[in-house]
Tab-separated table of C-alpha atoms in Angstrom:
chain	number	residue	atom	x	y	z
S	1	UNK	CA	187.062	90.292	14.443
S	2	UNK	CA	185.600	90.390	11.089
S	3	UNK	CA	184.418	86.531	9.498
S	4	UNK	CA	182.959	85.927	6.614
S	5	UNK	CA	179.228	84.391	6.150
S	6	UNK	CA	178.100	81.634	3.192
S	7	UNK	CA	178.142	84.295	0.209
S	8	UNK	CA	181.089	86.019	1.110
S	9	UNK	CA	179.948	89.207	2.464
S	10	UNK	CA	181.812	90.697	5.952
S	11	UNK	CA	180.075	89.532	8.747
S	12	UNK	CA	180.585	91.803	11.911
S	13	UNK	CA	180.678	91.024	15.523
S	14	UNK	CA	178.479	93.151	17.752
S	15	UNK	CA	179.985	95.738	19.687
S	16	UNK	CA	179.719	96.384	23.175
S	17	UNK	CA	180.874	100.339	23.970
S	18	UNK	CA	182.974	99.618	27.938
S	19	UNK	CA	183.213	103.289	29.945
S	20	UNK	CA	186.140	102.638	32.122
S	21	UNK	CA	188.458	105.077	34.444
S	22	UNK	CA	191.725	102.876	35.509
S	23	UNK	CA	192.153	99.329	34.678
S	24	UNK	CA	190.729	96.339	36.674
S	25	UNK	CA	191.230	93.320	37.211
S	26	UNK	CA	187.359	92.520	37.097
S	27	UNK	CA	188.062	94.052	33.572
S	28	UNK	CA	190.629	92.109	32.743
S	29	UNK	CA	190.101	88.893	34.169
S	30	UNK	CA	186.401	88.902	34.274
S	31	UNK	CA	184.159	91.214	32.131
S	32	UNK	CA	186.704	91.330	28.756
S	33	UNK	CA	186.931	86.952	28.690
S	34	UNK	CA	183.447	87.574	29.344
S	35	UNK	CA	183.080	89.763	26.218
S	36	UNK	CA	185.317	87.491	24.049
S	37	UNK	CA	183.000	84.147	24.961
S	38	UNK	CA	179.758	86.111	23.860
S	39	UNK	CA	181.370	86.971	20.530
S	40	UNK	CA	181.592	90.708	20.943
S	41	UNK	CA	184.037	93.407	19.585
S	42	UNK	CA	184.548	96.091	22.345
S	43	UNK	CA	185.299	99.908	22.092
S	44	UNK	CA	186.750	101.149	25.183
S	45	UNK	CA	186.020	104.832	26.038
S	46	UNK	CA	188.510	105.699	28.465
S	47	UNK	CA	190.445	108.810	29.909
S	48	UNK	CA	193.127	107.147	30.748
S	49	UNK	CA	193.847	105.167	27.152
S	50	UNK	CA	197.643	104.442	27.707
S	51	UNK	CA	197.223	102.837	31.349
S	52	UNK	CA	194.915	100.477	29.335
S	53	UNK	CA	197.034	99.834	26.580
S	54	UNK	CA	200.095	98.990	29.137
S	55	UNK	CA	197.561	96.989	30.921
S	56	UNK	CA	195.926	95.079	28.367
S	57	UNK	CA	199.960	94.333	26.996
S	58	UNK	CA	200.378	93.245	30.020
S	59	UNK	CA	198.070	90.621	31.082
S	60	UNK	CA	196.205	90.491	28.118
S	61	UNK	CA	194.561	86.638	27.327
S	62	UNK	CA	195.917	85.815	30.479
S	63	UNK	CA	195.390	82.275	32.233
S	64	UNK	CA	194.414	81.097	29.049
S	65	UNK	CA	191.325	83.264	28.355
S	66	UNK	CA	190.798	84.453	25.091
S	67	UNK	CA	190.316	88.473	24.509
S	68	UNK	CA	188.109	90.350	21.947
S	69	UNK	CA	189.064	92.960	19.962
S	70	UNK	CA	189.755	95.912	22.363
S	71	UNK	CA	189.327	99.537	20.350
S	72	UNK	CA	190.752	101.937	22.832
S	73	UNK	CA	189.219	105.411	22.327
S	74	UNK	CA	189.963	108.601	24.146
S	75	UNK	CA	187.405	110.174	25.637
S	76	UNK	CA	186.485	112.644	28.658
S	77	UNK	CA	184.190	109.380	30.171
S	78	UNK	CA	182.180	111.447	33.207
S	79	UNK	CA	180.819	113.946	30.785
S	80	UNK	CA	177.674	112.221	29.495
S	81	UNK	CA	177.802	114.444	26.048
S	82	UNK	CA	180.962	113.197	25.278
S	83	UNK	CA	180.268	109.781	25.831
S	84	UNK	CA	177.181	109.966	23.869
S	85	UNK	CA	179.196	111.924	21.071
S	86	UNK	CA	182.109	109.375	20.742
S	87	UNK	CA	179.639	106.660	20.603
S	88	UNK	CA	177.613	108.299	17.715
S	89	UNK	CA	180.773	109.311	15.738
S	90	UNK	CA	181.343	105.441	15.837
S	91	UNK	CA	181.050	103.551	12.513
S	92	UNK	CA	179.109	100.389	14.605
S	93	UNK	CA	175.566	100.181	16.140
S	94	UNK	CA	176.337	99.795	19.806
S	95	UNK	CA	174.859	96.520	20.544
S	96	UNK	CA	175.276	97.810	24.534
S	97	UNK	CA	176.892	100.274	26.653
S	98	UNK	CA	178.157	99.278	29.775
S	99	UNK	CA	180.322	99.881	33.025
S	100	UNK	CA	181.551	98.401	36.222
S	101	UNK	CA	183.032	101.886	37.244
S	102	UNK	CA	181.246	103.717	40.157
S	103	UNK	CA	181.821	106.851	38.680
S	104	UNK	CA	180.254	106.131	35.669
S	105	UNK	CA	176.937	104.675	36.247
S	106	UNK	CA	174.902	107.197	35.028
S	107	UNK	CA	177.030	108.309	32.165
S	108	UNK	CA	176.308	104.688	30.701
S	109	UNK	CA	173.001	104.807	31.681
S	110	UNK	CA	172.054	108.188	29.771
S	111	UNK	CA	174.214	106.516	26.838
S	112	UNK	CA	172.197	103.369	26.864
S	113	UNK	CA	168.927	105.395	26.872
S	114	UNK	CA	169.867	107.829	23.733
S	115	UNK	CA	170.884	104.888	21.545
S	116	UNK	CA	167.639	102.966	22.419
S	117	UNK	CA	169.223	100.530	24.663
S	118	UNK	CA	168.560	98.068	27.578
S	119	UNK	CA	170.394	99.812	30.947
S	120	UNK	CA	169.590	101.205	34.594
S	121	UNK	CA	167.479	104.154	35.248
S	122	UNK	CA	169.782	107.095	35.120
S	123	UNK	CA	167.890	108.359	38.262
S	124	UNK	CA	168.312	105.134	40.318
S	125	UNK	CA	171.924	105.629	39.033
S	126	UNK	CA	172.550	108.769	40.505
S	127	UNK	CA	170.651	108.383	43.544
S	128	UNK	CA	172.689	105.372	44.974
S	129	UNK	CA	175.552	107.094	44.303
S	130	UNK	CA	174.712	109.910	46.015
S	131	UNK	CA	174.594	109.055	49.722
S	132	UNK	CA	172.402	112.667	50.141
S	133	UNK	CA	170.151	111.557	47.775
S	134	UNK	CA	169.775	107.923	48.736
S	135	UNK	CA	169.106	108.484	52.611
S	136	UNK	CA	166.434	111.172	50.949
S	137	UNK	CA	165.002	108.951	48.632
S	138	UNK	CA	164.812	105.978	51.650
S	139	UNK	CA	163.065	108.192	54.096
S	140	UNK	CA	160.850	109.225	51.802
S	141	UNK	CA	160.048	105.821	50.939
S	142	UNK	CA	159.087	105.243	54.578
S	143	UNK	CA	161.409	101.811	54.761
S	144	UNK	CA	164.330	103.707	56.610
S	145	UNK	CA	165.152	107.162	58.129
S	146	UNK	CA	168.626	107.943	59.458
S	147	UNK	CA	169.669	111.232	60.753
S	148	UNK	CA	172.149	113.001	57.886
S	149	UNK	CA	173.320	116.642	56.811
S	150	UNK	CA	175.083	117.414	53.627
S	151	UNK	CA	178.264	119.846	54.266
S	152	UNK	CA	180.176	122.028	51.695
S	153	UNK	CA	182.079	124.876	54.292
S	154	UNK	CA	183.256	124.840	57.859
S	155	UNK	CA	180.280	127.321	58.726
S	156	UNK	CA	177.736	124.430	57.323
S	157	UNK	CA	179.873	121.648	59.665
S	158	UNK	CA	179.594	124.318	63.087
S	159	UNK	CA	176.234	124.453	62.447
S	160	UNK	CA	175.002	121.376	62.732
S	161	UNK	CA	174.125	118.834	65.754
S	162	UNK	CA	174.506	115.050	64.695
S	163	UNK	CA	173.909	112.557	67.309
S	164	UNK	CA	177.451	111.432	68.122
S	165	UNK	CA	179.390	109.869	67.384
S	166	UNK	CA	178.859	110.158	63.402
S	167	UNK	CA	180.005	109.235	60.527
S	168	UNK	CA	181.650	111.724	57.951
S	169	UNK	CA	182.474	110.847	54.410
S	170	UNK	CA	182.335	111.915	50.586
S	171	UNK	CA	178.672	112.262	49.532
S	172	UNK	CA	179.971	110.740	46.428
S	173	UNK	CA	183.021	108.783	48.045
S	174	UNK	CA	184.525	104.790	46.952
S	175	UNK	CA	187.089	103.002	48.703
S	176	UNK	CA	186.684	104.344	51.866
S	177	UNK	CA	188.494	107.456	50.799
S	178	UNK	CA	188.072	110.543	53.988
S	179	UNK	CA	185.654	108.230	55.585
S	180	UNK	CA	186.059	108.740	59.516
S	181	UNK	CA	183.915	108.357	62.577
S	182	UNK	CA	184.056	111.196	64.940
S	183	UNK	CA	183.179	111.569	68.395
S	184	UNK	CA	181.910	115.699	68.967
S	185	UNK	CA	181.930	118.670	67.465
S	186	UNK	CA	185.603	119.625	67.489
S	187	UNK	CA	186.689	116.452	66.021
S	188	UNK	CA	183.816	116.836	63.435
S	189	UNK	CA	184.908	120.326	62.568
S	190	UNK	CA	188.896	119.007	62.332
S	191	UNK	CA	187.979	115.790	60.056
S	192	UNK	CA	186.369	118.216	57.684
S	193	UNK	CA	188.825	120.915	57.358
S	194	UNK	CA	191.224	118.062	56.660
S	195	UNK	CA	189.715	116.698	53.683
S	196	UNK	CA	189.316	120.258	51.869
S	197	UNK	CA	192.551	121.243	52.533
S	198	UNK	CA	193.229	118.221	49.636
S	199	UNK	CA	190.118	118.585	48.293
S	200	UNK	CA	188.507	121.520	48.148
S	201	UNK	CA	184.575	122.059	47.988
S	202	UNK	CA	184.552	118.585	48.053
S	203	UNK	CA	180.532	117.663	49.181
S	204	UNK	CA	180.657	115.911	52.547
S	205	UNK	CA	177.747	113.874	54.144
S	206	UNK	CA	177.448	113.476	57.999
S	207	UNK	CA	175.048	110.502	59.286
S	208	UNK	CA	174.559	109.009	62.272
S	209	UNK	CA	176.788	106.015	62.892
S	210	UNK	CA	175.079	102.563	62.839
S	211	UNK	CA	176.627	99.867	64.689
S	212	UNK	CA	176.481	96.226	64.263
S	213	UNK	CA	178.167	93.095	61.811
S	214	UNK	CA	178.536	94.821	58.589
S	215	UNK	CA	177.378	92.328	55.607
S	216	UNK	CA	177.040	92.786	51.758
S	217	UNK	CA	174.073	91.958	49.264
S	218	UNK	CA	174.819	90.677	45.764
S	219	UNK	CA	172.300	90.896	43.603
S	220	UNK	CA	171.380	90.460	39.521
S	221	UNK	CA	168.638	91.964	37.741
S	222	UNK	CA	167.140	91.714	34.205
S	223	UNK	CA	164.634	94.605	34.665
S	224	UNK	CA	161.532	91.909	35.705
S	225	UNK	CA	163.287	89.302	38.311
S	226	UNK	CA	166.100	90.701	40.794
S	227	UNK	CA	168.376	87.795	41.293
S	228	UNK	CA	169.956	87.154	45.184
S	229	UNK	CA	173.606	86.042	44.047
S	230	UNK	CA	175.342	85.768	47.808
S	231	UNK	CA	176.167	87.418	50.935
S	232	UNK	CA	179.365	88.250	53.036
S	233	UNK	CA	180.208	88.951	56.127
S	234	UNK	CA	183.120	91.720	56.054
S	235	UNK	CA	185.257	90.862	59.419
S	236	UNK	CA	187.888	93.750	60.791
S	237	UNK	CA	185.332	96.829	59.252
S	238	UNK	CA	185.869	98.659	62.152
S	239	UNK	CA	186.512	102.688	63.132
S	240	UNK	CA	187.091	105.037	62.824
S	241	UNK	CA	188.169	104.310	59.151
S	242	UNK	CA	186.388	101.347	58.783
S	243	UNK	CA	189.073	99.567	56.064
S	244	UNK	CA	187.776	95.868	54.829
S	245	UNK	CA	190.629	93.865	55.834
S	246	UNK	CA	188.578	90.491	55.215
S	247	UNK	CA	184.845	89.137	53.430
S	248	UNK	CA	183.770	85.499	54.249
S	249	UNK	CA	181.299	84.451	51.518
S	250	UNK	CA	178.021	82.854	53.685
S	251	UNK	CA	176.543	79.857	53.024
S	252	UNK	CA	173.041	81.494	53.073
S	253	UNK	CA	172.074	84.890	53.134
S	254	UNK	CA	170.882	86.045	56.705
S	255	UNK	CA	166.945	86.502	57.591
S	256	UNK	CA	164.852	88.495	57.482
S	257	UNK	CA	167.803	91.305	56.536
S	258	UNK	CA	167.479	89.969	52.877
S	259	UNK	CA	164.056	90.490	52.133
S	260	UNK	CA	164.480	93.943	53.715
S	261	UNK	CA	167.487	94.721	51.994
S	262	UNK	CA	165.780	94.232	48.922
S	263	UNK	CA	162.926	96.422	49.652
S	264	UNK	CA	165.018	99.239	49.780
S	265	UNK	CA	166.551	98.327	46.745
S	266	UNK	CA	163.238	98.503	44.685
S	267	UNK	CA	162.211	101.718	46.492
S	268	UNK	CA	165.616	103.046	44.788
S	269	UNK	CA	164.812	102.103	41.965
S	270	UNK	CA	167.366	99.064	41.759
S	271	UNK	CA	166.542	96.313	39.336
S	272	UNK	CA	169.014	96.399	36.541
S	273	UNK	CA	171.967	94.827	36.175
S	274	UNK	CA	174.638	94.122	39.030
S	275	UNK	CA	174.753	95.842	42.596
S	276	UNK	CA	176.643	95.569	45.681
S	277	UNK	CA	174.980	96.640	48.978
S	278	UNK	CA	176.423	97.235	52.288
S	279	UNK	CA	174.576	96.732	55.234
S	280	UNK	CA	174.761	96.491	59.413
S	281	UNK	CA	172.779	93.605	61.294
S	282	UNK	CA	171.086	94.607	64.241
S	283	UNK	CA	169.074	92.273	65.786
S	284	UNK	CA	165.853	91.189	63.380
S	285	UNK	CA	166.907	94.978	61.486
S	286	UNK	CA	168.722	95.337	58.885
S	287	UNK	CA	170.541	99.098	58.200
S	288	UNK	CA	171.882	100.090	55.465
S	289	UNK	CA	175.117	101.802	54.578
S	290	UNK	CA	175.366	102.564	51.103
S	291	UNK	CA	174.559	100.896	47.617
S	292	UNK	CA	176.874	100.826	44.674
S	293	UNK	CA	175.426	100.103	41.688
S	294	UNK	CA	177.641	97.563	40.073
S	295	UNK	CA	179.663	94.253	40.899
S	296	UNK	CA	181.194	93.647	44.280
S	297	UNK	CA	184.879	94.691	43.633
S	298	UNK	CA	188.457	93.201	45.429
S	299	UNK	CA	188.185	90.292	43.333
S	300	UNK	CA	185.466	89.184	45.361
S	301	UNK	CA	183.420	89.299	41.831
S	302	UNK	CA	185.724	86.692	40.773
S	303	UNK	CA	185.392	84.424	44.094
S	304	UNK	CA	181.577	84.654	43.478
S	305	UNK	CA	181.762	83.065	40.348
S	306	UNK	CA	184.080	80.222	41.408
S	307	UNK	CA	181.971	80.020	44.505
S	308	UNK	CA	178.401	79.685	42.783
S	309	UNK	CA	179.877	78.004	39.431
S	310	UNK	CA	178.492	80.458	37.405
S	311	UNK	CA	179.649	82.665	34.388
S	312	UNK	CA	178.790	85.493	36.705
S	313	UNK	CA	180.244	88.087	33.617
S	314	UNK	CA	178.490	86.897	30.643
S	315	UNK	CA	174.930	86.880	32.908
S	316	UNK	CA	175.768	90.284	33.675
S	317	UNK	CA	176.758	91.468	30.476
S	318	UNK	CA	173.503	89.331	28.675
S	319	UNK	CA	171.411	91.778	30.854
S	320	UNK	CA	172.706	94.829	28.843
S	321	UNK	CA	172.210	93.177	25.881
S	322	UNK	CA	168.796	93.398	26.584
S	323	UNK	CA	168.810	89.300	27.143
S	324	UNK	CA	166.687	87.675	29.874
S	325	UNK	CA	168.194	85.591	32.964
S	326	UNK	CA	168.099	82.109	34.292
S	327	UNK	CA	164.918	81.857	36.180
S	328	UNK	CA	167.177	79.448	38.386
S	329	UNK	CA	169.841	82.072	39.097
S	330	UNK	CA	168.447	83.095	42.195
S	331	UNK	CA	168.100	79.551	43.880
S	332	UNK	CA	171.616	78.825	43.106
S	333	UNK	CA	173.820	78.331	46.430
S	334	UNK	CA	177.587	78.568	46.945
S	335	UNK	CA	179.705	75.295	46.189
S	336	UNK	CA	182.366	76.088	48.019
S	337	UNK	CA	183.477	78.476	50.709
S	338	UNK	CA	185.084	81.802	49.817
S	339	UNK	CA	187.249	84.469	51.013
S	340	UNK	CA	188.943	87.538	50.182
S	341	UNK	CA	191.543	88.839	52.519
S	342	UNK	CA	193.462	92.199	51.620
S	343	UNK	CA	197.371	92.791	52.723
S	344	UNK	CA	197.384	96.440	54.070
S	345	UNK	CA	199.964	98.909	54.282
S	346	UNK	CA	200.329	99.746	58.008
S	347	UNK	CA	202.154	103.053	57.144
S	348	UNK	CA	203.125	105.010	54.181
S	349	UNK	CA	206.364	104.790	51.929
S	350	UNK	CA	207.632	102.777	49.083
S	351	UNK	CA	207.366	99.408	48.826
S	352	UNK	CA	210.586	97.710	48.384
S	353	UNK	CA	209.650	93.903	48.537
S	354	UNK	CA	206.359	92.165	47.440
S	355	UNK	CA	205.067	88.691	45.727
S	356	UNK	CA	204.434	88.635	42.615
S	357	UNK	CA	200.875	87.320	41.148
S	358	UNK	CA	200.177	83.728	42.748
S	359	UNK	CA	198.103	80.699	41.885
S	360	UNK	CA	198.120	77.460	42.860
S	361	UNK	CA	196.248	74.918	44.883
S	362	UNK	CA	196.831	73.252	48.351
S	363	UNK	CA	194.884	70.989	50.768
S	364	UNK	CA	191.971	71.398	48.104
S	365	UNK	CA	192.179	75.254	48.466
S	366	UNK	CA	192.427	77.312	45.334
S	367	UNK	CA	194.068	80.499	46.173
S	368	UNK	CA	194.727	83.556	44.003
S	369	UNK	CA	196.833	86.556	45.038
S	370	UNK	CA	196.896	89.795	43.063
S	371	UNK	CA	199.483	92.653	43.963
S	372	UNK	CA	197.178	95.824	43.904
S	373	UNK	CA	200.953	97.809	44.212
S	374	UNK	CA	203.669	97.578	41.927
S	375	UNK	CA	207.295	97.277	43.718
S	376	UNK	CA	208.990	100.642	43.963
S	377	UNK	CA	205.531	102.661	44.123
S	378	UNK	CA	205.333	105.597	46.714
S	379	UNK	CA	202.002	105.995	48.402
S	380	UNK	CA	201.091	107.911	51.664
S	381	UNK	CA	198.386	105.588	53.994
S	382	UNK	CA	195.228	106.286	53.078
S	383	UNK	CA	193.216	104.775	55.755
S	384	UNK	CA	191.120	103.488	52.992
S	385	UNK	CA	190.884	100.810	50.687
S	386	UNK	CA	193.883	102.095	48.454
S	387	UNK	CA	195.848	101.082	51.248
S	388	UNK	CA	196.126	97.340	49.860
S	389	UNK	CA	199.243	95.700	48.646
S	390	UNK	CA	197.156	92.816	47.210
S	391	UNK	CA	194.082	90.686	47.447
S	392	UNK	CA	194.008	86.736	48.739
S	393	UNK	CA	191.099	85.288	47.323
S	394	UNK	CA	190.450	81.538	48.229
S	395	UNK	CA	187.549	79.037	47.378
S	396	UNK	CA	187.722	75.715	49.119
S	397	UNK	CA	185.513	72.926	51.180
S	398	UNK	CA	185.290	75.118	54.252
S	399	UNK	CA	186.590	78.448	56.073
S	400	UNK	CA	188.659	76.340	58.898
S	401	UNK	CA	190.544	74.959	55.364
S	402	UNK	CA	190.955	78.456	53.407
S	403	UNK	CA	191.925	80.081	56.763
S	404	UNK	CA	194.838	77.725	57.126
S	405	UNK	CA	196.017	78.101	53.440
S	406	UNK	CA	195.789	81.375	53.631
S	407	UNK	CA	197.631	81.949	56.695
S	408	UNK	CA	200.837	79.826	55.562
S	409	UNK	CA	200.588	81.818	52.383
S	410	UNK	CA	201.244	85.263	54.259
S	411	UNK	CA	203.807	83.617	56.265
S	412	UNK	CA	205.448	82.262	53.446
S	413	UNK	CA	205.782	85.790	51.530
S	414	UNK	CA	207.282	88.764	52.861
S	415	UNK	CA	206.049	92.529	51.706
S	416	UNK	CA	208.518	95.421	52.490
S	417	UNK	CA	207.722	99.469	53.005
S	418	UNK	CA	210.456	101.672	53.655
């Protein structure tokens, strides 16, 4: 992407430098069109560069957004050095490094602060997304204590008394993956040997369970103002694996939980940039469940943006180009009601019949549907979120209205494992 200026000479679009794992499709559909509409080149460091190319070939500019220039680059992504190396071997000044991956957060943020450039606190980074560290670094901060062990061996998991039942799940876990609530001590014990059997000396944290309506924070930072974007209610979270089968967008977020919410969040160190928060409701307390430091995934990222009429992407990527926000961004409210509802596989197998993308609009209802499984792919179940055949996401005047929509749309469309 290379114009020329008024005497000729080449003049260069900034670069952006994207650390990315497996394509998205808040990559795809929302933070590349995002990156194309603020005029900037992007280098992708990836370790998976042909699932990217295939990806990018496949849906590339699609529904009639224009992409930037996409330089794919190999590169080992969740080794800092590397990152930092590819980067520097670059012929560009990065302009901004950035990523929506979980597994990457402080990788970017160590790359942002070598070159000189605005990003989040590597520490904050790594302390959300370890759950050890974060129930630490919240009991320390006074604002929330919650009983929790770390476990890395069967003798660690016999030794221990949680108050039961508990919770038991990756201390650096997405998705849902091995999460499980257990009831005593032998059941404990067997969840545990279970997961390293597949994955072994994998770091396992134990915490008491917390009951209660499980909700979500949005929020925006620029470093100086931390922006409240929205709030959902997640229906059908419930155990022992607690899979999201549903998130209703709310038309305010609920008090006083906010306000604490966001306490925590500063006493983490949260600020910068996007982050998703989970969090249980009980009574006038709110309890929280983990923070990931990046955009609400399940295409719930994109249902905010139609929901708030914002250009939720470019805000976020403005902030890691060092670029102030909206002072107004915060007092926004939602336009229209929103809600994501994921199609689960209720066992495992191959799935032999499935939609295709959707999009149209009915009864004043936008929906969307995204297949997150490609017809004739083999998976076991998960009890997790990479159980989903695809994501509904709706916007429309009200829930009664979306809920109708969306229910004819599952009737009409039939999904198949065998």
């Amino acid at each position: 992407m290379i114009d020329r200026v008024a005497d000729g000479s080449p003049k260069v679009s900034p670069v952006m430098h994207l650390l990315a794992l497996t394509p998205t499709d808040s990559l795809t559909e929302g933070y590349l069109p995002a990156a194309a509409r603020l005029g900037l080149d992007v280098m992708l460091l990836t370790d998976a560069p042909d699932a990217h190319r295939r990806a990018y070939e496949r849906c590339g500019g699609n529904a009639g957004n224009a992409w930037p220039r996409i330089d794919i680059v190999p590169c080992e992504v969740r080794d800092f050095r590397e990152v930092i190396a590819r980067i520097a071997a670059h012929n560009r000044r990065p302009e901004a490094v950035f990523t929506n991956s979980d597994h990457l957060q402080v990788q970017a943020a160590l790359a942002a602060d070598w070159f000189g450039l605005p990003g989040k606190d590597w520490r904050a980074a790594l302390r959300t997304k370890n759950k050890a560290h974060m129930r630490r670094a919240l009991a320390e901060s006074g604002l929330e204590a919650l009983w929790s062990a770390e476990l890395s061996s069967p003798g660690e998991a016999e030794s221990i008394r949680p108050p039961f039942p508990c919770v038991v799940k990756p201390r650096e876990g997405v998705a849902g993956e091995d999460v499980g609530l257990v009831e005593d001590g032998g059941r404990l014990l067997r969840h545990c040997r279970e997961v390293w059997a597949r994955r072994p000396g994998l770091p396992l944290v134990v915490e008491e369970y917390l009951p209660g309506p499980v909700h979500t924070l949005e929020t925006l930072g620029d470093g100086h103002a931390l922006h409240i974007l929205g709030s959902f209610h997640e229906v059908g979270v419930a155990p022992p694996h607690f899979v999201l089968l549903r998130g209703d967008l709310l038309p305010e977020t609920p008090r006083p939980h906010t306000e604490q919410v966001v306490e925590r969040l500063r006493a983490l160190g949260v600020g910068f940039g996007s982050c998703h928060t989970e969090f249980v409701i009980q009574g006038d307390r709110a309890r929280v469940i983990e923070v990931n430091y990046r955009s609400i995934g399940d295409h719930a990222d994109l249902g905010l943006a139609d929901a708030l009429s914002i250009p939720l992407f470019e805000h976020i990527l403005r902030t890691h180009l060092g670029r102030p926000l909206p002072a107004c961004l915060g007092a926004r409210t939602a336009r229209r009601a929103l809600r994501i509802e994921a199609v689960l596989a209720e066992r495992g197998g191959r799935l032999k019949a499935a939609p295709g993308p959707v999009e149209y609009e009915r009864d004043e209802v936008r929906l969307v549907y995204r297949p997150m499984r490609e017809v004739g792919e083999e998976r076991l179940l998960h009890h997790s979120d990479r159980d989903q055949l695809g994501i509904v996401r709706a916007t429309g005047p009200d829930q009664d209205r979306i809920g109708r929509v969306v229910a004819a749309f599952r009737a009409e469309h039939h999904w198949e494992l065998v």
